[in-house]
Amino acid sequence: MKRKYATAAIFAVAAIGFTWVSPYIAMYRISIAAKSVRLEALAQHADLPAIRASVARQLQAAGETADAEELKEMLDTIVSPPGITVLILHGKQGADGQRHDFGMAYRSWNEVALRRKGAGPAVSQFLLRRQGIWDWKLADITLPPELL
């Protein structure tokens, strides 16, 4: 009987651990998909329309766009596999020139914010939303002020 409880406890701890690290695994998959420079691969791991709308709001709030055509061009550049790859790499780059890991903060059971550990508020932030139990999709990117 003790063996059953021990086995159940091991599986419970493993499930909780995997649930905790699943956003990191999702972010790794997103970065690989972005580096593959295929929009289809990235679209499987990211909600591109939601990201596009979020980035458009940020650009408009910063007053960076003069007209709709300029906004469309900027969005096509930023919300593309190369653009998201640059944002991910920029988000990992520290002031010391070294690459740093992302820190994770659960906003709720279904939302996780990832950004460089030890960074201030002026850094890219990536919001992942839960899709099922262990699957996550990139749903929002907060651009750092120096990119606006």
PDB file of C-alpha atoms in Angstrom:
ATOM      1  CA  MET A   1       0.000   0.000   0.000  1.00  0.00           C
ATOM      2  CA  LYS A   2       2.862   2.392   0.788  1.00  0.00           C
ATOM      3  CA  ARG A   3       4.285   1.735  -2.652  1.00  0.00           C
ATOM      4  CA  LYS A   4       1.067   2.986  -4.301  1.00  0.00           C
ATOM      5  CA  TYR A   5       1.149   6.211  -2.291  1.00  0.00           C
ATOM      6  CA  ALA A   6       4.814   6.743  -3.088  1.00  0.00           C
ATOM      7  CA  THR A   7       4.183   6.189  -6.794  1.00  0.00           C
ATOM      8  CA  ALA A   8       1.205   8.550  -6.738  1.00  0.00           C
ATOM      9  CA  ALA A   9       3.265  11.188  -4.932  1.00  0.00           C
ATOM     10  CA  ILE A  10       6.077  10.898  -7.495  1.00  0.00           C
ATOM     11  CA  PHE A  11       3.638  11.310 -10.383  1.00  0.00           C
ATOM     12  CA  ALA A  12       1.958  14.273  -8.690  1.00  0.00           C
ATOM     13  CA  VAL A  13       5.284  16.037  -8.136  1.00  0.00           C
ATOM     14  CA  ALA A  14       6.310  15.324 -11.744  1.00  0.00           C
ATOM     15  CA  ALA A  15       3.007  16.695 -13.080  1.00  0.00           C
ATOM     16  CA  ILE A  16       3.296  19.846 -10.978  1.00  0.00           C
ATOM     17  CA  GLY A  17       6.908  20.312 -12.083  1.00  0.00           C
ATOM     18  CA  PHE A  18       6.046  19.872 -15.749  1.00  0.00           C
ATOM     19  CA  THR A  19       3.133  22.285 -15.385  1.00  0.00           C
ATOM     20  CA  TRP A  20       5.514  24.845 -13.874  1.00  0.00           C
ATOM     21  CA  VAL A  21       8.130  24.599 -16.665  1.00  0.00           C
ATOM     22  CA  SER A  22       5.682  24.236 -19.554  1.00  0.00           C
ATOM     23  CA  PRO A  23       5.740  28.012 -20.368  1.00  0.00           C
ATOM     24  CA  TYR A  24       9.538  27.822 -20.772  1.00  0.00           C
ATOM     25  CA  ILE A  25       9.153  24.880 -23.123  1.00  0.00           C
ATOM     26  CA  ALA A  26       6.534  26.823 -25.081  1.00  0.00           C
ATOM     27  CA  MET A  27       8.813  29.880 -25.339  1.00  0.00           C
ATOM     28  CA  TYR A  28      11.634  27.651 -26.570  1.00  0.00           C
ATOM     29  CA  ARG A  29       9.322  26.211 -29.252  1.00  0.00           C
ATOM     30  CA  ILE A  30       8.238  29.728 -30.232  1.00  0.00           C
ATOM     31  CA  SER A  31      11.839  30.889 -30.596  1.00  0.00           C
ATOM     32  CA  ILE A  32      12.692  27.827 -32.718  1.00  0.00           C
ATOM     33  CA  ALA A  33       9.629  28.433 -34.905  1.00  0.00           C
ATOM     34  CA  ALA A  34      10.550  32.109 -35.300  1.00  0.00           C
ATOM     35  CA  LYS A  35      14.141  31.240 -36.206  1.00  0.00           C
ATOM     36  CA  SER A  36      12.887  28.818 -38.864  1.00  0.00           C
ATOM     37  CA  VAL A  37      11.521  31.917 -40.691  1.00  0.00           C
ATOM     38  CA  ARG A  38       8.276  30.149 -41.565  1.00  0.00           C
ATOM     39  CA  LEU A  39       5.109  31.991 -40.680  1.00  0.00           C
ATOM     40  CA  GLU A  40       3.127  28.724 -40.658  1.00  0.00           C
ATOM     41  CA  ALA A  41       5.383  27.210 -37.984  1.00  0.00           C
ATOM     42  CA  LEU A  42       5.199  30.364 -35.906  1.00  0.00           C
ATOM     43  CA  ALA A  43       1.416  30.581 -36.293  1.00  0.00           C
ATOM     44  CA  GLN A  44       1.102  27.191 -34.569  1.00  0.00           C
ATOM     45  CA  HIS A  45       2.707  28.601 -31.432  1.00  0.00           C
ATOM     46  CA  ALA A  46       1.549  32.218 -31.522  1.00  0.00           C
ATOM     47  CA  ASP A  47      -1.744  34.057 -31.820  1.00  0.00           C
ATOM     48  CA  LEU A  48      -0.515  36.357 -34.579  1.00  0.00           C
ATOM     49  CA  PRO A  49      -3.721  38.436 -34.935  1.00  0.00           C
ATOM     50  CA  ALA A  50      -3.699  39.200 -31.184  1.00  0.00           C
ATOM     51  CA  ILE A  51       0.014  40.090 -31.282  1.00  0.00           C
ATOM     52  CA  ARG A  52      -0.543  42.287 -34.332  1.00  0.00           C
ATOM     53  CA  ALA A  53      -3.400  44.159 -32.620  1.00  0.00           C
ATOM     54  CA  SER A  54      -1.336  44.658 -29.462  1.00  0.00           C
ATOM     55  CA  VAL A  55       1.706  45.964 -31.330  1.00  0.00           C
ATOM     56  CA  ALA A  56      -0.541  48.261 -33.413  1.00  0.00           C
ATOM     57  CA  ARG A  57      -2.007  49.755 -30.214  1.00  0.00           C
ATOM     58  CA  GLN A  58       1.482  50.325 -28.798  1.00  0.00           C
ATOM     59  CA  LEU A  59       2.746  51.975 -31.990  1.00  0.00           C
ATOM     60  CA  GLN A  60      -0.307  54.206 -32.246  1.00  0.00           C
ATOM     61  CA  ALA A  61      -0.051  55.204 -28.576  1.00  0.00           C
ATOM     62  CA  ALA A  62       3.606  56.121 -29.090  1.00  0.00           C
ATOM     63  CA  GLY A  63       2.673  58.258 -32.098  1.00  0.00           C
ATOM     64  CA  GLU A  64       5.063  56.377 -34.380  1.00  0.00           C
ATOM     65  CA  THR A  65       2.721  56.084 -37.343  1.00  0.00           C
ATOM     66  CA  ALA A  66       1.743  58.881 -39.650  1.00  0.00           C
ATOM     67  CA  ASP A  67      -0.688  56.923 -41.798  1.00  0.00           C
ATOM     68  CA  ALA A  68      -2.292  53.499 -42.185  1.00  0.00           C
ATOM     69  CA  GLU A  69       0.181  52.350 -44.840  1.00  0.00           C
ATOM     70  CA  GLU A  70       3.175  53.110 -42.621  1.00  0.00           C
ATOM     71  CA  LEU A  71       1.517  51.285 -39.721  1.00  0.00           C
ATOM     72  CA  LYS A  72       0.863  48.254 -41.927  1.00  0.00           C
ATOM     73  CA  GLU A  73       4.500  48.147 -43.046  1.00  0.00           C
ATOM     74  CA  MET A  74       5.762  48.392 -39.475  1.00  0.00           C
ATOM     75  CA  LEU A  75       3.386  45.651 -38.333  1.00  0.00           C
ATOM     76  CA  ASP A  76       4.404  43.394 -41.232  1.00  0.00           C
ATOM     77  CA  THR A  77       8.030  43.826 -40.169  1.00  0.00           C
ATOM     78  CA  ILE A  78       7.557  43.369 -36.431  1.00  0.00           C
ATOM     79  CA  VAL A  79       4.925  40.599 -36.463  1.00  0.00           C
ATOM     80  CA  SER A  80       6.877  38.261 -38.717  1.00  0.00           C
ATOM     81  CA  PRO A  81       9.211  35.358 -37.912  1.00  0.00           C
ATOM     82  CA  PRO A  82      12.361  37.501 -38.263  1.00  0.00           C
ATOM     83  CA  GLY A  83      10.777  40.355 -36.293  1.00  0.00           C
ATOM     84  CA  ILE A  84       9.674  38.115 -33.423  1.00  0.00           C
ATOM     85  CA  THR A  85      13.098  36.416 -33.419  1.00  0.00           C
ATOM     86  CA  VAL A  86      14.774  39.821 -33.034  1.00  0.00           C
ATOM     87  CA  LEU A  87      12.392  40.733 -30.194  1.00  0.00           C
ATOM     88  CA  ILE A  88      13.127  37.454 -28.395  1.00  0.00           C
ATOM     89  CA  LEU A  89      16.883  37.889 -28.781  1.00  0.00           C
ATOM     90  CA  HIS A  90      16.622  41.567 -27.800  1.00  0.00           C
ATOM     91  CA  GLY A  91      14.592  40.524 -24.761  1.00  0.00           C
ATOM     92  CA  LYS A  92      17.383  38.190 -23.657  1.00  0.00           C
ATOM     93  CA  GLN A  93      20.188  40.718 -24.212  1.00  0.00           C
ATOM     94  CA  GLY A  94      21.385  42.429 -21.064  1.00  0.00           C
ATOM     95  CA  ALA A  95      23.081  45.801 -20.664  1.00  0.00           C
ATOM     96  CA  ASP A  96      26.316  43.909 -20.068  1.00  0.00           C
ATOM     97  CA  GLY A  97      26.142  42.392 -23.563  1.00  0.00           C
ATOM     98  CA  GLN A  98      25.479  38.919 -22.183  1.00  0.00           C
ATOM     99  CA  ARG A  99      22.454  36.753 -22.874  1.00  0.00           C
ATOM    100  CA  HIS A 100      20.255  36.141 -19.846  1.00  0.00           C
ATOM    101  CA  ASP A 101      17.438  33.738 -19.098  1.00  0.00           C
ATOM    102  CA  PHE A 102      13.823  34.736 -18.967  1.00  0.00           C
ATOM    103  CA  GLY A 103      12.072  35.100 -15.652  1.00  0.00           C
ATOM    104  CA  MET A 104       8.516  33.878 -15.396  1.00  0.00           C
ATOM    105  CA  ALA A 105       5.630  35.444 -13.497  1.00  0.00           C
ATOM    106  CA  TYR A 106       2.179  33.888 -13.455  1.00  0.00           C
ATOM    107  CA  ARG A 107      -0.479  36.573 -13.838  1.00  0.00           C
ATOM    108  CA  SER A 108      -3.195  33.966 -13.462  1.00  0.00           C
ATOM    109  CA  TRP A 109      -3.603  30.237 -14.005  1.00  0.00           C
ATOM    110  CA  ASN A 110      -3.968  30.907 -17.749  1.00  0.00           C
ATOM    111  CA  GLU A 111      -1.433  33.715 -18.298  1.00  0.00           C
ATOM    112  CA  VAL A 112       2.316  33.878 -17.825  1.00  0.00           C
ATOM    113  CA  ALA A 113       4.565  36.871 -18.454  1.00  0.00           C
ATOM    114  CA  LEU A 114       8.162  36.185 -19.483  1.00  0.00           C
ATOM    115  CA  ARG A 115      10.949  38.754 -19.504  1.00  0.00           C
ATOM    116  CA  ARG A 116      14.675  38.907 -18.845  1.00  0.00           C
ATOM    117  CA  LYS A 117      15.614  38.197 -15.246  1.00  0.00           C
ATOM    118  CA  GLY A 118      16.719  41.271 -13.337  1.00  0.00           C
ATOM    119  CA  ALA A 119      15.549  43.668 -16.037  1.00  0.00           C
ATOM    120  CA  GLY A 120      13.592  46.793 -15.276  1.00  0.00           C
ATOM    121  CA  PRO A 121      10.269  47.736 -16.813  1.00  0.00           C
ATOM    122  CA  ALA A 122      11.945  48.973 -20.031  1.00  0.00           C
ATOM    123  CA  VAL A 123      12.364  45.539 -21.599  1.00  0.00           C
ATOM    124  CA  SER A 124      10.383  43.318 -23.948  1.00  0.00           C
ATOM    125  CA  GLN A 125       7.769  41.227 -22.237  1.00  0.00           C
ATOM    126  CA  PHE A 126       6.080  38.179 -23.714  1.00  0.00           C
ATOM    127  CA  LEU A 127       2.642  37.066 -22.548  1.00  0.00           C
ATOM    128  CA  LEU A 128       1.738  33.405 -22.985  1.00  0.00           C
ATOM    129  CA  ARG A 129      -1.825  32.126 -22.650  1.00  0.00           C
ATOM    130  CA  ARG A 130      -2.686  28.563 -21.742  1.00  0.00           C
ATOM    131  CA  GLN A 131      -4.210  26.352 -24.450  1.00  0.00           C
ATOM    132  CA  GLY A 132      -5.238  23.143 -22.710  1.00  0.00           C
ATOM    133  CA  ILE A 133      -3.286  21.855 -19.722  1.00  0.00           C
ATOM    134  CA  TRP A 134       0.366  22.062 -20.812  1.00  0.00           C
ATOM    135  CA  ASP A 135       0.241  23.938 -24.091  1.00  0.00           C
ATOM    136  CA  TRP A 136       0.795  27.699 -24.344  1.00  0.00           C
ATOM    137  CA  LYS A 137       0.550  30.267 -27.143  1.00  0.00           C
ATOM    138  CA  LEU A 138       2.300  33.599 -27.434  1.00  0.00           C
ATOM    139  CA  ALA A 139      -0.567  36.082 -27.171  1.00  0.00           C
ATOM    140  CA  ASP A 140       1.061  39.474 -26.593  1.00  0.00           C
ATOM    141  CA  ILE A 141       4.402  41.224 -26.900  1.00  0.00           C
ATOM    142  CA  THR A 142       5.138  44.426 -25.010  1.00  0.00           C
ATOM    143  CA  LEU A 143       7.704  46.437 -26.939  1.00  0.00           C
ATOM    144  CA  PRO A 144      10.465  48.172 -24.972  1.00  0.00           C
ATOM    145  CA  PRO A 145      10.436  51.991 -25.070  1.00  0.00           C
ATOM    146  CA  GLU A 146      13.636  52.188 -27.151  1.00  0.00           C
ATOM    147  CA  LEU A 147      11.875  50.351 -29.986  1.00  0.00           C
ATOM    148  CA  LEU A 148       8.846  52.657 -29.976  1.00  0.00           C
TER     149      LEU A 148
END
